[in-house]
C-alpha positions as a LaTeX table, in Angstrom:
\begin{tabular}{lrrr}
\hline
Residue & $x$ (\AA) & $y$ (\AA) & $z$ (\AA) \\
\hline
Met1 & $-2.40$ & $-58.79$ & $-67.63$ \\
Gly2 & $-5.24$ & $-57.21$ & $-65.62$ \\
Ser3 & $-6.60$ & $-53.70$ & $-65.87$ \\
Pro4 & $-5.62$ & $-51.14$ & $-63.19$ \\
Ser5 & $-8.03$ & $-50.74$ & $-60.28$ \\
Gly6 & $-10.29$ & $-47.70$ & $-60.05$ \\
Pro7 & $-12.57$ & $-45.92$ & $-62.52$ \\
Pro8 & $-11.40$ & $-45.32$ & $-66.11$ \\
Phe9 & $-9.63$ & $-42.05$ & $-66.94$ \\
Asp10 & $-12.10$ & $-39.31$ & $-67.80$ \\
Pro11 & $-10.64$ & $-35.86$ & $-68.66$ \\
Asp12 & $-14.01$ & $-34.21$ & $-67.95$ \\
Asp13 & $-14.40$ & $-35.72$ & $-64.47$ \\
Pro14 & $-14.79$ & $-32.77$ & $-61.99$ \\
Asp15 & $-13.43$ & $-34.81$ & $-59.04$ \\
Arg16 & $-10.27$ & $-35.96$ & $-60.85$ \\
Ala17 & $-8.06$ & $-33.09$ & $-59.53$ \\
Arg18 & $-9.16$ & $-33.69$ & $-55.95$ \\
Arg19 & $-8.45$ & $-37.43$ & $-56.15$ \\
Glu20 & $-5.02$ & $-36.82$ & $-57.62$ \\
Arg21 & $-4.19$ & $-34.33$ & $-54.88$ \\
Asp22 & $-5.36$ & $-36.69$ & $-52.14$ \\
Thr23 & $-3.34$ & $-39.60$ & $-53.50$ \\
Glu24 & $-0.05$ & $-37.67$ & $-53.82$ \\
Pro25 & 2.78 & $-39.20$ & $-51.74$ \\
Ile26 & 3.86 & $-37.40$ & $-48.59$ \\
Pro27 & 7.02 & $-35.38$ & $-49.34$ \\
Arg28 & 10.27 & $-36.50$ & $-47.76$ \\
Ile29 & 11.46 & $-34.59$ & $-44.67$ \\
Asp30 & 14.99 & $-33.35$ & $-45.12$ \\
Pro31 & 16.62 & $-32.18$ & $-41.84$ \\
Asp32 & 19.04 & $-30.02$ & $-43.82$ \\
Asp33 & 16.39 & $-28.00$ & $-45.62$ \\
Gly34 & 15.96 & $-25.42$ & $-42.80$ \\
Pro35 & 13.93 & $-24.74$ & $-39.71$ \\
Gly36 & 10.77 & $-26.74$ & $-39.21$ \\
Tyr37 & 8.35 & $-27.74$ & $-36.53$ \\
Gly38 & 10.67 & $-27.19$ & $-33.58$ \\
Thr39 & 13.25 & $-29.78$ & $-34.76$ \\
Gly40 & 15.12 & $-28.03$ & $-37.57$ \\
Ala41 & 13.15 & $-29.82$ & $-40.38$ \\
Arg42 & 10.29 & $-28.48$ & $-42.45$ \\
Leu43 & 7.64 & $-29.85$ & $-44.75$ \\
Ser44 & 7.62 & $-28.44$ & $-48.25$ \\
Asp45 & 4.96 & $-25.85$ & $-48.89$ \\
Gly46 & 3.94 & $-25.90$ & $-45.26$ \\
Pro47 & 4.13 & $-23.34$ & $-42.47$ \\
Ala48 & 7.26 & $-23.26$ & $-40.34$ \\
Phe49 & 7.41 & $-22.78$ & $-36.60$ \\
Ser50 & 10.47 & $-22.44$ & $-34.41$ \\
Asp51 & 11.26 & $-23.24$ & $-30.79$ \\
Asp52 & 11.05 & $-19.54$ & $-30.00$ \\
Ala53 & 7.36 & $-19.37$ & $-30.87$ \\
Gly54 & 5.35 & $-18.22$ & $-27.91$ \\
Tyr55 & 3.68 & $-15.26$ & $-26.39$ \\
Gly56 & 5.88 & $-12.19$ & $-26.36$ \\
Asp57 & 5.63 & $-8.76$ & $-24.85$ \\
Gly58 & 3.07 & $-7.49$ & $-27.33$ \\
Pro59 & $-0.67$ & $-7.07$ & $-26.75$ \\
Ala60 & $-2.56$ & $-10.20$ & $-25.73$ \\
Tyr61 & $-5.30$ & $-9.54$ & $-28.28$ \\
Ala62 & $-5.09$ & $-8.46$ & $-31.89$ \\
Gly63 & $-5.99$ & $-4.92$ & $-32.74$ \\
Glu64 & $-4.68$ & $-1.59$ & $-31.59$ \\
Gly65 & $-7.71$ & $-0.87$ & $-29.42$ \\
Arg66 & $-7.23$ & $-3.91$ & $-27.19$ \\
Ser67 & $-4.97$ & $-4.30$ & $-24.22$ \\
Gly68 & $-3.86$ & $-7.29$ & $-22.19$ \\
Arg69 & $-1.04$ & $-8.74$ & $-20.17$ \\
Ala70 & 1.22 & $-11.16$ & $-22.04$ \\
Trp71 & 2.32 & $-14.47$ & $-20.59$ \\
Val72 & 6.06 & $-15.08$ & $-20.85$ \\
Arg73 & 7.43 & $-18.50$ & $-21.78$ \\
Asp74 & 10.33 & $-19.93$ & $-19.81$ \\
Pro75 & 12.05 & $-22.82$ & $-21.67$ \\
Glu76 & 12.75 & $-24.62$ & $-18.40$ \\
Ala77 & 9.75 & $-23.79$ & $-16.22$ \\
Gly78 & 7.00 & $-23.54$ & $-18.85$ \\
Tyr79 & 4.67 & $-20.57$ & $-18.94$ \\
Leu80 & 5.08 & $-18.21$ & $-15.99$ \\
Pro81 & 2.31 & $-16.02$ & $-14.55$ \\
Pro82 & 2.46 & $-12.33$ & $-15.50$ \\
Glu83 & 4.54 & $-9.95$ & $-13.44$ \\
Ile84 & 3.55 & $-6.44$ & $-12.32$ \\
Ser85 & 4.70 & $-4.04$ & $-15.01$ \\
Glu86 & 6.34 & $-0.65$ & $-14.64$ \\
Glu87 & 3.18 & 1.02 & $-15.91$ \\
Glu88 & 1.12 & $-0.59$ & $-13.16$ \\
Leu89 & 3.63 & 0.39 & $-10.49$ \\
Ala90 & 3.85 & 3.93 & $-11.82$ \\
Gly91 & 0.47 & 4.71 & $-10.29$ \\
Leu92 & 1.75 & 3.71 & $-6.86$ \\
Arg93 & 5.00 & 5.70 & $-6.78$ \\
Ala94 & 5.82 & 9.35 & $-6.52$ \\
Asp95 & 7.28 & 11.15 & $-9.51$ \\
Ala96 & 10.34 & 13.40 & $-9.54$ \\
Ser97 & 8.39 & 16.29 & $-8.00$ \\
Gly98 & 7.08 & 14.10 & $-5.17$ \\
Ala99 & 3.48 & 14.10 & $-6.40$ \\
Thr100 & 1.48 & 10.87 & $-6.53$ \\
Pro101 & $-1.55$ & 10.07 & $-8.68$ \\
Arg102 & $-3.55$ & 9.17 & $-5.57$ \\
Arg103 & $-3.18$ & 10.46 & $-2.06$ \\
Val104 & $-1.05$ & 8.03 & $-0.05$ \\
Leu105 & 1.20 & 8.99 & 2.82 \\
Pro106 & 4.94 & 8.49 & 2.33 \\
Leu107 & 6.55 & 5.74 & 4.33 \\
Glu108 & 9.37 & 6.32 & 6.79 \\
Asp109 & 12.47 & 4.21 & 6.24 \\
Glu110 & 13.11 & 3.36 & 9.89 \\
Pro111 & 11.03 & 3.47 & 13.07 \\
Ser112 & 11.94 & 5.92 & 15.79 \\
Ser113 & 13.64 & 4.67 & 18.94 \\
Leu114 & 10.33 & 5.12 & 20.75 \\
Val115 & 8.58 & 2.65 & 18.42 \\
Ala116 & 11.39 & 0.23 & 17.50 \\
Arg117 & 11.32 & $-1.46$ & 20.91 \\
Tyr118 & 7.74 & $-2.68$ & 20.29 \\
Leu119 & 8.42 & $-4.34$ & 16.90 \\
Phe120 & 9.53 & $-7.96$ & 16.53 \\
Pro121 & 12.22 & $-8.90$ & 13.96 \\
Thr122 & 9.97 & $-10.40$ & 11.24 \\
Glu123 & 7.56 & $-7.46$ & 11.31 \\
Arg124 & 7.75 & $-4.90$ & 8.51 \\
Tyr125 & 7.43 & $-1.30$ & 9.66 \\
Arg126 & 5.06 & 0.88 & 7.61 \\
Gly127 & 4.88 & 4.16 & 9.51 \\
Glu128 & 4.05 & 6.06 & 12.70 \\
Trp129 & 1.98 & 9.19 & 13.20 \\
Lys130 & 1.40 & 11.62 & 16.08 \\
Arg131 & $-2.10$ & 12.86 & 16.72 \\
His132 & $-3.26$ & 16.07 & 15.08 \\
Trp133 & $-2.39$ & 19.33 & 16.82 \\
Ile134 & $-6.11$ & 19.79 & 17.54 \\
His135 & $-5.48$ & 17.31 & 20.36 \\
Leu136 & $-3.70$ & 20.14 & 22.23 \\
Val137 & $-6.36$ & 22.82 & 21.79 \\
Thr138 & $-7.93$ & 22.37 & 25.25 \\
Pro139 & $-4.69$ & 22.56 & 27.31 \\
Ile140 & $-3.41$ & 25.48 & 25.21 \\
Ile141 & $-6.63$ & 27.44 & 25.72 \\
Ile142 & $-6.46$ & 26.74 & 29.45 \\
Gly143 & $-2.82$ & 27.85 & 29.59 \\
Val144 & $-3.53$ & 31.10 & 27.70 \\
Ala145 & $-6.59$ & 31.86 & 29.83 \\
Ala146 & $-4.65$ & 31.14 & 33.04 \\
Thr147 & $-1.86$ & 33.47 & 31.93 \\
Phe148 & $-4.21$ & 36.39 & 31.36 \\
Val149 & $-6.39$ & 35.84 & 34.43 \\
Leu150 & $-3.64$ & 35.05 & 36.93 \\
Gly151 & $-1.38$ & 37.76 & 35.48 \\
Tyr152 & $-4.10$ & 40.38 & 35.96 \\
Leu153 & $-4.89$ & 38.99 & 39.43 \\
Ser154 & $-1.23$ & 39.09 & 40.46 \\
Gly155 & $-0.90$ & 42.72 & 39.39 \\
Phe156 & $-4.09$ & 43.65 & 41.20 \\
Leu157 & $-3.03$ & 41.88 & 44.42 \\
Ala158 & 0.43 & 43.44 & 44.28 \\
Gly159 & $-1.20$ & 46.89 & 44.37 \\
Gln160 & $-3.23$ & 45.88 & 47.43 \\
Asp161 & $-0.12$ & 44.98 & 49.44 \\
Val162 & $-1.13$ & 41.35 & 49.99 \\
Gly163 & 2.07 & 39.54 & 49.16 \\
Ala164 & 0.87 & 36.11 & 50.28 \\
Leu165 & $-2.04$ & 36.09 & 47.80 \\
Thr166 & 0.24 & 37.29 & 45.03 \\
Thr167 & 2.61 & 34.40 & 45.72 \\
Ile168 & $-0.31$ & 31.94 & 45.63 \\
Ala169 & $-1.47$ & 33.35 & 42.28 \\
Val170 & 2.03 & 32.97 & 40.80 \\
Leu171 & 2.37 & 29.41 & 42.13 \\
Leu172 & $-1.04$ & 28.57 & 40.70 \\
Trp173 & 0.05 & 29.88 & 37.31 \\
Phe174 & 3.19 & 27.66 & 37.43 \\
Ala175 & 1.02 & 24.67 & 38.29 \\
Val176 & $-1.29$ & 25.31 & 35.32 \\
Met177 & 1.64 & 25.77 & 32.94 \\
Gly178 & 3.26 & 22.58 & 34.27 \\
Trp179 & 0.04 & 20.69 & 33.49 \\
Val180 & 0.03 & 22.18 & 29.98 \\
Ala181 & 3.64 & 21.13 & 29.43 \\
Trp182 & 2.75 & 17.62 & 30.61 \\
Arg183 & $-0.09$ & 17.38 & 28.10 \\
Val184 & 2.19 & 18.56 & 25.29 \\
Ala185 & 4.82 & 15.96 & 26.23 \\
Asp186 & 2.14 & 13.27 & 26.41 \\
Trp187 & 0.99 & 14.27 & 22.90 \\
Trp188 & 4.55 & 14.07 & 21.61 \\
Tyr189 & 5.03 & 10.49 & 22.85 \\
Asp190 & 1.58 & 9.35 & 21.67 \\
Arg191 & 1.99 & 7.40 & 18.39 \\
Phe192 & $-0.25$ & 5.47 & 16.02 \\
Ile193 & 1.84 & 2.70 & 14.39 \\
Leu194 & 1.19 & 0.58 & 11.31 \\
Thr195 & 3.07 & $-2.58$ & 10.33 \\
Asn196 & 2.34 & $-5.35$ & 7.85 \\
Lys197 & 0.78 & $-7.40$ & 10.66 \\
Arg198 & $-0.96$ & $-5.03$ & 13.10 \\
Val199 & $-1.92$ & $-1.53$ & 14.17 \\
Met200 & $-0.78$ & $-0.16$ & 17.53 \\
Val201 & $-1.21$ & 2.88 & 19.75 \\
Val202 & 1.58 & 3.70 & 22.21 \\
Asn203 & 1.14 & 6.51 & 24.75 \\
Gly204 & 2.03 & 7.58 & 28.28 \\
Ile205 & 5.14 & 9.18 & 29.77 \\
Ile206 & 5.61 & 7.49 & 33.14 \\
Thr207 & 3.09 & 4.67 & 32.68 \\
Arg208 & 3.43 & 3.35 & 29.14 \\
Arg209 & 0.33 & 1.88 & 27.50 \\
Val210 & 0.52 & $-0.24$ & 24.34 \\
Ala211 & $-2.69$ & $-1.33$ & 22.59 \\
Met212 & $-2.67$ & $-3.31$ & 19.36 \\
Met213 & $-4.91$ & $-5.23$ & 16.96 \\
Pro214 & $-3.78$ & $-7.74$ & 14.30 \\
Leu215 & $-4.82$ & $-6.75$ & 10.78 \\
Val216 & $-6.25$ & $-10.22$ & 10.16 \\
Arg217 & $-8.67$ & $-9.66$ & 13.05 \\
Val218 & $-10.05$ & $-6.38$ & 11.75 \\
Thr219 & $-13.53$ & $-7.05$ & 10.36 \\
Asp220 & $-14.56$ & $-3.43$ & 9.88 \\
Met221 & $-12.81$ & $-0.09$ & 9.91 \\
Lys222 & $-14.11$ & 3.43 & 9.42 \\
Tyr223 & $-13.14$ & 7.00 & 10.15 \\
Glu224 & $-15.33$ & 9.90 & 11.14 \\
Gln225 & $-14.82$ & 13.60 & 10.43 \\
Thr226 & $-16.76$ & 16.44 & 11.96 \\
Pro227 & $-17.08$ & 19.71 & 10.01 \\
Ala228 & $-14.09$ & 21.03 & 11.96 \\
Gly229 & $-12.20$ & 17.81 & 11.18 \\
Arg230 & $-12.85$ & 18.23 & 7.46 \\
Ala231 & $-11.66$ & 21.82 & 7.58 \\
Leu232 & $-8.49$ & 21.02 & 9.58 \\
Asn233 & $-7.90$ & 17.52 & 8.14 \\
Tyr234 & $-8.22$ & 15.22 & 11.15 \\
Gly235 & $-10.59$ & 12.44 & 12.15 \\
Thr236 & $-11.39$ & 9.53 & 14.44 \\
Phe237 & $-10.70$ & 5.90 & 13.49 \\
Val238 & $-13.03$ & 3.13 & 14.67 \\
Leu239 & $-11.86$ & $-0.50$ & 14.41 \\
Glu240 & $-14.16$ & $-3.50$ & 14.84 \\
Ser241 & $-13.12$ & $-7.10$ & 15.46 \\
Ala242 & $-15.94$ & $-9.64$ & 15.07 \\
Gly243 & $-18.13$ & $-7.75$ & 17.54 \\
Gln244 & $-15.75$ & $-8.45$ & 20.44 \\
Glu245 & $-14.29$ & $-6.06$ & 22.96 \\
Gln246 & $-10.70$ & $-5.15$ & 22.13 \\
Ala247 & $-7.94$ & $-3.00$ & 23.55 \\
Leu248 & $-7.80$ & $-0.83$ & 20.44 \\
Arg249 & $-11.17$ & 0.30 & 19.13 \\
Glu250 & $-11.29$ & 4.11 & 18.83 \\
Val251 & $-8.36$ & 6.37 & 18.01 \\
Lys252 & $-9.19$ & 10.07 & 18.06 \\
Asn253 & $-7.64$ & 13.06 & 16.30 \\
Leu254 & $-5.48$ & 11.26 & 13.74 \\
Pro255 & $-4.06$ & 13.47 & 10.96 \\
Asn256 & $-4.83$ & 13.00 & 7.25 \\
Pro257 & $-7.53$ & 10.37 & 7.90 \\
Asn258 & $-8.30$ & 9.69 & 4.25 \\
Glu259 & $-4.68$ & 9.01 & 3.35 \\
Leu260 & $-4.14$ & 6.96 & 6.50 \\
Tyr261 & $-7.31$ & 4.98 & 5.75 \\
Leu262 & $-5.95$ & 4.13 & 2.27 \\
Arg263 & $-2.66$ & 3.07 & 3.78 \\
Val264 & $-4.27$ & 0.68 & 6.29 \\
Val265 & $-6.74$ & $-0.76$ & 3.77 \\
Glu266 & $-4.00$ & $-1.32$ & 1.19 \\
Glu267 & $-1.94$ & $-3.16$ & 3.80 \\
Met268 & $-4.97$ & $-5.33$ & 4.63 \\
Tyr269 & $-6.08$ & $-6.21$ & 1.10 \\
Glu270 & $-3.07$ & $-5.64$ & $-1.21$ \\
Pro271 & 0.10 & $-6.48$ & 0.76 \\
Gln272 & 1.80 & $-7.80$ & $-2.41$ \\
Ala273 & 1.35 & $-4.42$ & $-4.11$ \\
Val274 & 2.91 & $-2.67$ & $-1.11$ \\
Glu275 & 5.90 & $-5.03$ & $-1.16$ \\
Ala276 & 6.34 & $-4.59$ & $-4.92$ \\
Arg277 & 6.24 & $-0.80$ & $-4.67$ \\
Leu278 & 8.68 & $-0.69$ & $-1.77$ \\
Gly279 & 11.03 & $-3.09$ & $-3.55$ \\
Lys280 & 11.06 & $-0.92$ & $-6.66$ \\
Glu281 & 11.68 & 2.21 & $-4.60$ \\
Gln282 & 14.62 & 0.56 & $-2.80$ \\
Asp283 & 16.12 & $-0.57$ & $-6.09$ \\
Glu284 & 15.80 & 2.93 & $-7.52$ \\
Ala285 & 17.39 & 4.44 & $-4.41$ \\
Lys286 & 20.33 & 2.04 & $-4.67$ \\
Ala287 & 20.69 & 2.85 & $-8.35$ \\
Asp288 & 20.74 & 6.57 & $-7.57$ \\
Asp289 & 23.36 & 6.06 & $-4.86$ \\
Gly290 & 25.49 & 4.03 & $-7.26$ \\
Ala291 & 25.24 & 6.73 & $-9.93$ \\
\hline
\end{tabular}
């Protein structure tokens, strides 16, 4: 009968415990013992993981001082990219009082009948704006001056018993006031329009003029404000398109130029954020109507 293989037993051997541990048989896996590595079984004395293990809604990094966006696991589709959270959208929406963290113009729900005829069905309407009232300063000054001058002249000529000249002065005053009314009407029908695809300017009463530029063609955009424009909150927009001549390049006397600039730039560079914000606002409006 031969001797067993391996070195003789030595109770003082420092490596004896390690060898015994390494030569222990692997414990039997019992499927009825409890949850295990994603199959319902577990190894004795080992860590257990379940099918639900994944990244949850908590912080992406350990520690209270860190922040991150968690990735959500879908059992069927794998790991999905992160979605825009309510906290991120909160900076883009107005609160209950109507105030917003940054200055952005509110969007109209529907275009006016004047503008709707120039939009095609797949185009998303973002807003329309009339020019600032400073656009009417010149005709108003002329109308006021004509009223004073021709009114004084008519009274003076009436005292001189020259009825024909008085009639001419009155007719001249009506002509000036008609021109002023025409300029006011032209200002009323003059609109700057923004959609998700282009910017447009529509003006003219009898002869309609429509100028537009696709947003994808805009290579540079700026607005200019004179000291009077900064005091009264109006400015001039200048649009460039690869150094080429275009129908729409300079738009004068637009109101709230800083807010309008943010609106156009956001539509150019962050259209997904605009769609997400508008979708949330529509859902909230429907919820309020249902309540």
